[in-house]
């Protein structure tokens, strides 16, 4: 009964391949996110969806495409993988409290992507 | 735009030592401030938060006070344990970016027995 679950936990692939990471939350939250954490632990937001609508789209290569089939799921598809895409990718979700979202984020345990 | 600056690590302490991790911020308006903790191999978890000036957030022996005059939110703990070894992130929401949590770069804390 994990709150925010993402799969796979580890992903090792060759340069040029296309891969997807899936995320699901069973908390009933309205907002979901994808963050990228580099080897120095720096955490950078990539995308955010609120009720299936894209609300944050940071400067991310268009090889990265999020898809939210419903508000409990936010998947991340990556085309033509590059060495620099190697990182840990975290999915997160948050409730809306008093009209403000983001008061508390719940994170998944991460997907470690290694591009060889 | 909003930004968070926290002290660079790594920080290494002995068990029962006093911990301070400094955090300062830049934001328009009145941000809410947070500390998140990431234990090895896990995602981030909210440790504590403060939503207005002079509020003190506390949890698991950790404390941080929202200081508007110095734009700071330093994390403290009186006596650290080995189990506190983790990466600590200061973060804020505010200044019109209602949907975006801005994180500092993280500080790795290692506590030795």
CSV table of N, CA and C in Angstrom, one decimal, chain A residues 8-10 17 20 28 41 45 49 52 57 62 66 73-74 76 82 85 92-93 101-103 105 113 115:
chain,number,residue,atom,x,y,z
A,8,UNK,N,10.4,1.3,-13.2
A,8,UNK,CA,11.2,0.4,-12.4
A,8,UNK,C,12.0,1.2,-11.3
A,9,UNK,N,12.6,0.5,-10.4
A,9,UNK,CA,13.5,1.1,-9.5
A,9,UNK,C,14.9,1.4,-10.1
A,10,UNK,N,15.3,0.5,-10.9
A,10,UNK,CA,16.6,0.6,-11.6
A,10,UNK,C,16.3,0.4,-13.1
A,17,UNK,N,18.2,4.6,-27.0
A,17,UNK,CA,17.0,3.9,-26.7
A,17,UNK,C,15.9,4.8,-26.2
A,20,UNK,N,10.5,4.3,-20.6
A,20,UNK,CA,9.4,5.0,-19.8
A,20,UNK,C,9.6,4.6,-18.4
A,28,UNK,N,-5.0,10.2,-3.5
A,28,UNK,CA,-6.1,11.1,-3.9
A,28,UNK,C,-5.6,12.5,-4.2
A,41,UNK,N,23.3,15.3,-5.9
A,41,UNK,CA,22.1,15.3,-5.1
A,41,UNK,C,21.2,16.6,-5.4
A,45,UNK,N,13.1,20.4,-10.6
A,45,UNK,CA,11.7,20.0,-11.1
A,45,UNK,C,11.8,20.0,-12.6
A,49,UNK,N,1.8,18.2,-13.0
A,49,UNK,CA,0.4,18.2,-13.6
A,49,UNK,C,-0.5,18.4,-12.4
A,52,UNK,N,-4.5,16.3,-14.3
A,52,UNK,CA,-4.2,15.9,-15.6
A,52,UNK,C,-3.8,17.0,-16.5
A,57,UNK,N,6.4,23.2,-16.7
A,57,UNK,CA,7.2,22.6,-17.7
A,57,UNK,C,8.5,23.3,-17.8
A,62,UNK,N,12.9,18.3,-25.3
A,62,UNK,CA,11.6,17.7,-25.7
A,62,UNK,C,11.7,16.2,-26.0
A,66,UNK,N,6.0,13.9,-20.5
A,66,UNK,CA,5.1,13.3,-19.5
A,66,UNK,C,3.8,13.0,-20.1
A,73,UNK,N,-2.0,9.0,-12.0
A,73,UNK,CA,-0.8,8.5,-12.7
A,73,UNK,C,-0.1,9.6,-13.5
A,74,UNK,N,1.2,9.6,-13.4
A,74,UNK,CA,2.0,10.5,-14.3
A,74,UNK,C,3.2,9.7,-14.7
A,76,UNK,N,6.6,9.1,-17.4
A,76,UNK,CA,7.6,9.9,-18.0
A,76,UNK,C,8.2,9.1,-19.1
A,82,UNK,N,20.4,9.9,-23.8
A,82,UNK,CA,21.8,10.3,-23.8
A,82,UNK,C,22.5,10.1,-22.5
A,85,UNK,N,21.5,11.9,-19.4
A,85,UNK,CA,20.2,11.7,-18.8
A,85,UNK,C,20.3,10.8,-17.6
A,92,UNK,N,6.5,12.6,-7.5
A,92,UNK,CA,6.0,13.1,-6.2
A,92,UNK,C,4.5,13.5,-6.4
A,93,UNK,N,3.8,13.6,-5.3
A,93,UNK,CA,2.4,14.2,-5.4
A,93,UNK,C,2.2,15.1,-4.2
A,101,UNK,N,-1.7,24.4,-3.4
A,101,UNK,CA,-1.1,23.1,-3.5
A,101,UNK,C,0.4,23.2,-3.0
A,102,UNK,N,1.0,22.0,-3.0
A,102,UNK,CA,2.4,22.0,-2.7
A,102,UNK,C,2.7,22.2,-1.2
A,103,UNK,N,1.8,22.2,-0.3
A,103,UNK,CA,2.1,22.3,1.1
A,103,UNK,C,3.0,21.2,1.6
A,105,UNK,N,4.9,17.6,-0.1
A,105,UNK,CA,5.1,16.7,-1.2
A,105,UNK,C,5.4,15.3,-0.7
A,113,UNK,N,18.3,5.8,-13.3
A,113,UNK,CA,18.5,5.6,-14.7
A,113,UNK,C,20.0,5.7,-15.0
A,115,UNK,N,22.5,5.4,-18.3
A,115,UNK,CA,22.6,5.3,-19.8
A,115,UNK,C,24.0,5.0,-20.1
